[in-house]
Coordinates of C-alpha atoms in Angstrom, one line a residue:
X1 CA 102.2 102.3 97.2
X2 CA 98.9 102.2 99.1
X3 CA 96.0 103.7 97.2
X4 CA 92.3 103.8 97.7
X5 CA 90.4 100.9 96.0
X6 CA 93.2 98.3 96.5
X7 CA 92.0 94.9 97.7
X8 CA 94.1 93.0 100.3
X9 CA 93.6 89.5 101.8
X10 CA 94.9 88.2 105.1
X11 CA 98.2 86.3 104.9
X12 CA 96.9 83.9 107.6
X13 CA 94.9 81.3 105.5
X14 CA 92.7 80.5 108.5
X15 CA 91.4 84.1 108.6
X16 CA 89.9 84.5 105.2
X17 CA 89.5 88.3 105.7
X18 CA 89.5 90.5 102.6
X19 CA 89.7 94.3 102.9
X20 CA 89.5 97.3 100.6
X21 CA 91.4 100.5 101.2
X22 CA 89.0 103.5 101.5
X23 CA 91.6 106.2 102.2
X24 CA 95.2 106.6 103.0
X25 CA 97.5 109.7 103.1
X26 CA 101.1 108.9 102.3
X27 CA 103.2 109.0 105.4
X28 CA 100.3 108.2 107.8
X29 CA 100.7 105.2 110.1
X30 CA 97.2 103.9 109.4
X31 CA 94.9 103.2 106.5
X32 CA 91.1 103.4 106.6
X33 CA 89.6 100.1 105.3
X34 CA 86.3 98.2 105.0
X35 CA 85.3 94.6 104.3
X36 CA 85.9 94.1 100.6
X37 CA 82.8 92.0 100.0
X38 CA 80.2 93.8 102.1
X39 CA 81.7 97.3 102.3
X40 CA 80.8 97.2 106.0
X41 CA 82.9 97.2 109.2
X42 CA 85.0 100.4 108.7
X43 CA 88.2 100.4 110.7
X44 CA 91.9 101.5 110.6
X45 CA 94.8 99.2 110.2
X46 CA 98.6 99.8 110.4
X47 CA 100.1 100.6 107.0
X48 CA 103.1 98.5 107.8
X49 CA 100.7 95.5 107.8
X50 CA 100.0 95.9 104.1
X51 CA 102.4 93.9 101.9
X52 CA 102.8 93.7 98.1
X53 CA 103.5 89.9 98.2
X54 CA 102.5 86.9 100.3
X55 CA 106.1 85.9 100.8
X56 CA 108.8 87.8 102.8
X57 CA 112.3 88.6 101.9
X58 CA 113.3 85.3 103.4
X59 CA 111.3 83.4 100.8
X60 CA 108.7 81.9 103.1
X61 CA 105.0 82.7 103.3
X62 CA 104.0 85.5 105.6
X63 CA 101.8 84.6 108.5
X64 CA 100.8 88.1 109.6
X65 CA 99.4 91.2 107.8
X66 CA 97.7 91.5 104.5
X67 CA 98.9 90.8 100.9
X68 CA 97.8 92.8 97.8
X69 CA 95.3 90.9 95.7
X70 CA 94.0 93.6 93.3
X71 CA 95.1 97.1 92.3
X72 CA 92.6 100.0 92.5
X73 CA 90.2 100.0 89.6
X74 CA 90.0 103.2 87.5

């Protein structure tokens, strides 16, 4: 489940991008995110690009999208 405050990192190791969820309404196609370190660069990304794990159902590492690194802090 996607919730504000969660931290995701790019599955592509060359990217190094880390994002934080700002807002998301369940059922929406997109989530509002910012850079996790600076809090800048607001944008929207597809919710289907946010994954719980860095490996797919086939057992190999994902190459696209973002994997969950940290749950939202209270």
